[in-house]
C-alpha positions as a printed Julia matrix, in Angstrom:
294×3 Matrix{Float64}:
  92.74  34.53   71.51
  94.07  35.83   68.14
  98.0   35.26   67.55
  98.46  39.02   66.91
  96.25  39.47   70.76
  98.94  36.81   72.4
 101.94  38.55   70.59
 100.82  41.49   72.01
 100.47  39.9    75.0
 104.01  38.47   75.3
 105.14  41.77   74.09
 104.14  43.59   77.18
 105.24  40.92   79.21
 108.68  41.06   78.16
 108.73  45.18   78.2
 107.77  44.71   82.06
 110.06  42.06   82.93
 112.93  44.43   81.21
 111.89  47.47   83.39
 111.7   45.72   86.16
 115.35  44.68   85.99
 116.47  48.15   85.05
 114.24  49.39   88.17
 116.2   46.56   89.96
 119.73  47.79   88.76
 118.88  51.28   89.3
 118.22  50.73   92.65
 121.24  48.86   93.52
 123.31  51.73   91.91
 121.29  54.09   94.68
 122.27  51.3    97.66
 126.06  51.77   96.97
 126.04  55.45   96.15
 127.22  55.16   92.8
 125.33  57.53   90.19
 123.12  57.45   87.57
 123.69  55.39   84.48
 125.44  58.63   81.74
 122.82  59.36   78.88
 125.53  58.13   76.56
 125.6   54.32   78.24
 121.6   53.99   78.51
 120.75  52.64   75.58
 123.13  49.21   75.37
 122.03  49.15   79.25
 118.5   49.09   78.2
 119.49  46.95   74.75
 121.25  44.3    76.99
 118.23  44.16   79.42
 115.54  43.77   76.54
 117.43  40.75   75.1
 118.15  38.94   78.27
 114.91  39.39   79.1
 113.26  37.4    76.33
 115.66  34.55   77.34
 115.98  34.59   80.91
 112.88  34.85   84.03
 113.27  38.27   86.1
 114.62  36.1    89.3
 117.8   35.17   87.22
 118.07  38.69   85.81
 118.1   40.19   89.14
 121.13  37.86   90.09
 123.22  39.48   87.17
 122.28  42.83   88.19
 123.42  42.03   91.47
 127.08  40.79   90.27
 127.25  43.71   88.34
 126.93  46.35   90.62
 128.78  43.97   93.6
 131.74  44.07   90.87
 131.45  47.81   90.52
 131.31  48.34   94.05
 134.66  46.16   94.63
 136.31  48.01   91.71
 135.24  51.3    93.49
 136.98  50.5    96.87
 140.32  49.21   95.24
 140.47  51.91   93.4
 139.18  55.18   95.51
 140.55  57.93   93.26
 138.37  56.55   90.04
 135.64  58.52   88.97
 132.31  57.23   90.36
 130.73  58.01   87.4
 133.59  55.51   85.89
 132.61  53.01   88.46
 128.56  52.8    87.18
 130.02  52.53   83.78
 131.95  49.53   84.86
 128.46  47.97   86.38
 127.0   48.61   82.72
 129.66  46.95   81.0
 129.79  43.96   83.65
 125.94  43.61   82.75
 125.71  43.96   79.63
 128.29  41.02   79.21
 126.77  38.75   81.56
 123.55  39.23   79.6
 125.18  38.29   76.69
 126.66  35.09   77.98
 123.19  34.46   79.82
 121.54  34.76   76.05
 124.3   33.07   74.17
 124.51  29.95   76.88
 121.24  29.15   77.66
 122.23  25.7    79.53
 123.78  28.31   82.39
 122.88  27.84   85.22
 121.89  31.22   87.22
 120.46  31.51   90.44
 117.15  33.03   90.95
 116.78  35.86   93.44
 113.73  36.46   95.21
 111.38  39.58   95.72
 112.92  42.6    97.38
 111.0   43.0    99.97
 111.89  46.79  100.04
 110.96  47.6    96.43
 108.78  44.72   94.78
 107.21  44.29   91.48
 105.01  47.58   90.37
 101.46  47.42   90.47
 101.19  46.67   86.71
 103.76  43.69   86.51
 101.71  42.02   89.32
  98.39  42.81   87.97
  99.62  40.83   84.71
 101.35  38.34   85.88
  99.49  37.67   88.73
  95.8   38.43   87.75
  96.04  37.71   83.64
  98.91  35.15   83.07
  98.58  33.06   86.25
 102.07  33.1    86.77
 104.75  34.67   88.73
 107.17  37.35   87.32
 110.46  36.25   88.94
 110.1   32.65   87.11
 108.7   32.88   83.88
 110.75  33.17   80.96
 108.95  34.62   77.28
 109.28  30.69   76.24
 107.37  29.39   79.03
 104.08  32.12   78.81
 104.19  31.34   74.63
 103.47  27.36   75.81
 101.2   28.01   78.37
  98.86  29.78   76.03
  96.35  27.99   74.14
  96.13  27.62   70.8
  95.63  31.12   68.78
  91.85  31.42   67.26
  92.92  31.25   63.25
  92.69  34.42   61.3
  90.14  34.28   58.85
  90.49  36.44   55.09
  87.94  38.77   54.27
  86.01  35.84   52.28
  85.38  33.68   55.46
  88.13  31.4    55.09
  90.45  29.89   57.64
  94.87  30.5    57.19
  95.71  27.1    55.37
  96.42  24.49   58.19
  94.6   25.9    60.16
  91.81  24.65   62.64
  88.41  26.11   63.69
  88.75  27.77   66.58
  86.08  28.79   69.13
  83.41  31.73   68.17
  85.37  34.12   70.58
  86.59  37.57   69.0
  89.44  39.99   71.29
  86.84  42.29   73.57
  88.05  45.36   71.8
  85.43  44.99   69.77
  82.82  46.84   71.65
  80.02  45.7    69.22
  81.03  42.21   69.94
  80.86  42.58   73.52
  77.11  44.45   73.22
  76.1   41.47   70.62
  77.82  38.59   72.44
  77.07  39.59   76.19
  76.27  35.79   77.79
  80.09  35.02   76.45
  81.96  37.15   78.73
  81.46  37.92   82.54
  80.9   41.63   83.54
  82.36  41.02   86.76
  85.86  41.11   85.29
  85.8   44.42   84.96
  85.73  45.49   88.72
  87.69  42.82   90.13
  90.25  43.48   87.81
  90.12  47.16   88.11
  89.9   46.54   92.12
  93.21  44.67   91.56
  94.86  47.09   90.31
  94.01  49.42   92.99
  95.1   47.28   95.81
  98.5   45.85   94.17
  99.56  49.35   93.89
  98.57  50.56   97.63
 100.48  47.25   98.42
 103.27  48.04   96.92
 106.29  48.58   99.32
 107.89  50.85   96.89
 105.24  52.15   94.3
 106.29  54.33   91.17
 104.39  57.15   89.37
 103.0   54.55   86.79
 101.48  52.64   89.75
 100.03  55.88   91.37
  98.4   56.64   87.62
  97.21  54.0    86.96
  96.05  53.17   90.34
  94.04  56.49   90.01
  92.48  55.76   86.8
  91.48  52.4    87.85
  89.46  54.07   90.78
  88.17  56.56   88.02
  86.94  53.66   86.19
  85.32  51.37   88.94
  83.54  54.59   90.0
  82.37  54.88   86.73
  80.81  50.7    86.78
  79.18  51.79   90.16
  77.48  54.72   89.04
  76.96  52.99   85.49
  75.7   49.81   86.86
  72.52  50.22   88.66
  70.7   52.08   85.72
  72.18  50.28   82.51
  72.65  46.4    84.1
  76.66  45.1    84.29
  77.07  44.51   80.97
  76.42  48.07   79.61
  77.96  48.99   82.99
  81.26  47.41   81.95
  80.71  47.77   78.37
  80.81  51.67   78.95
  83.92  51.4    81.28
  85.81  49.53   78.73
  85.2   51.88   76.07
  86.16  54.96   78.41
  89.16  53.81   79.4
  91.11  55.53   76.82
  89.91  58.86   77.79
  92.53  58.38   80.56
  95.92  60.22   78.52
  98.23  60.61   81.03
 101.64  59.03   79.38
 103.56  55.62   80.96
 106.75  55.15   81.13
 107.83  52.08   81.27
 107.13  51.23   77.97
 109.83  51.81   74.84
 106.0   52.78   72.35
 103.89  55.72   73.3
 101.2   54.45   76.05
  98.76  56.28   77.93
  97.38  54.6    81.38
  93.59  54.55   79.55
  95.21  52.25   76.81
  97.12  50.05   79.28
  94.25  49.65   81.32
  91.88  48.91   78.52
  94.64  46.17   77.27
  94.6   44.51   80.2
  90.44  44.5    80.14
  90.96  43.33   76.94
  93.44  39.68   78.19
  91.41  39.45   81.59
  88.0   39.01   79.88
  89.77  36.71   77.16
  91.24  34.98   79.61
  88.12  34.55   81.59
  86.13  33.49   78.22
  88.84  30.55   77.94
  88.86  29.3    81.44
  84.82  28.77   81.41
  85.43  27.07   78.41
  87.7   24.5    79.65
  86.16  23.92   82.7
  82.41  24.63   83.04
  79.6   27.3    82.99
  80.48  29.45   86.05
  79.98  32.98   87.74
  82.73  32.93   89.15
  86.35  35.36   88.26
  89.19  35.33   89.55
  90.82  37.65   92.22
């Protein structure tokens, strides 16, 4: 995978681990009947939560969440005649600081929470995590998914020539490349594409507390793999999936958890893109196999 492919990666990584955490903090707000976060105190709420989360895993940022609205709930009770509005002000400001010191003190030790068993992760954090990264959401930390990817393929000028210090990588290009895929079809596994797209699907009906990014993408995913089926008996799985891939951004209807502009066709076709790289890389270090993972 490119270095500008596993940026982008990380990138998305990070954005989901930071709206999970406001999702997280949100909720607890809800639990003890204290509003909404005011317009005007959003964006250092969402500021503190992107920067912790680069630092910190999602289990650890739930546990400062949690002091933070405990403190505001405590501060609500002593004082009854304070404006509740005040009081989810007071949670922002209790965050906000204990992101900082969890940033600025990185030898801290924080507790990690679990899963909420009422909400969960959304159908998309699991799906990359789970299905693309191999890891789990509540304990990895930005650091830890940078080491556990391999080495980036080196870029190459428009002459042919490697980056200086840099060494040859393996003849493997990012699937977005839809005339790489049709030229290079006995590198990649077809299969990806409906297991992946079947994963999707089921983390979302799973979900104990699904959102309206789950439920559209969910729907496009089922768009998609409909798509394959139909596809697949008359053009062969490659084409099939080939064709699917290249469709998916015909699918515009806008996510939200992200801070750019991102329809569920793109997301979905990103996460094509990092499942069939990933794929690509395990065969590589193992052996010559069939097989994908669920």
């Amino acid at each position: 995978m490119k270095a500008a492919l596993q940026e982008d990666l990380l990138a998305l990584a990070q954005e989901l681990i930071a709206s999970e955490a406001l999702r997280y903090f949100t909720n607890r707000l809800d639990e003890l009947n204290l509003p909404d976060v005011p317009a005007n105190h959003t964006a250092r709420l969402v500021d503190a939560v992107g920067k912790v989360s680069a630092h910190r895993p999602l289990g650890e940022i739930y546990n400062l969440a949690w002091r933070a609205t405990r403190a505001a709930a405590e501060a609500a009770q002593k004082n009854p005649r304070a404006s509740r509005a005040n009081m989810t002000t007071f949670a922002v400001n209790q965050l906000e600081s204990l992101a900082k010191r969890a940033v600025d003190e990185p030898d801290w030790s924080i507790k990690p929470f679990s899963e909420n068993q009422r909400y969960g992760a959304a159908a998309m954090t699991r799906v990359l995590f789970f299905n693309v990264l191999d890891t789990n959401p509540l304990e990895a930390t930005l650091p830890s998914l940078r080491a556990s990817l391999p080495a980036p393929i080196p870029e190459y000028d428009d002459g042919g020539t490697a980056e200086p210090n840099s060494a040859p990588g393996p003849d493997w290009e990012t699937p977005a490349d839809l005339a790489w895929l049709g030229a290079n079809q006995q590198s990649w596994n077809p299969m990806g594409v409906p297991r992946l797209l079947n994963a999707i699907n089921k983390k979302a009906s799973d979900s104990p507390d699904p959102q309206v990014d789950d439920r559209v993408l969910a729907r496009g995913a089922t768009h998609l793999k409909v798509l394959y089926e139909n596809l697949m008996p008359h053009l062969g799985a490659h084409h099939a999936a080939m064709a699917v891939f290249g469709a998916a951004p015909l699918l515009t209807h806008p996510l939200s958890f992200t801070d750019e502009p991102c329809t569920s066709g793109e997301f979905l076709q990103e996460l094509m893109s990092h499942f069939l790289v990933k794929i690509k890389e395990e065969q590589d270090a193992i052996a010559p196999t069939n097989d994908v993972p669920d």
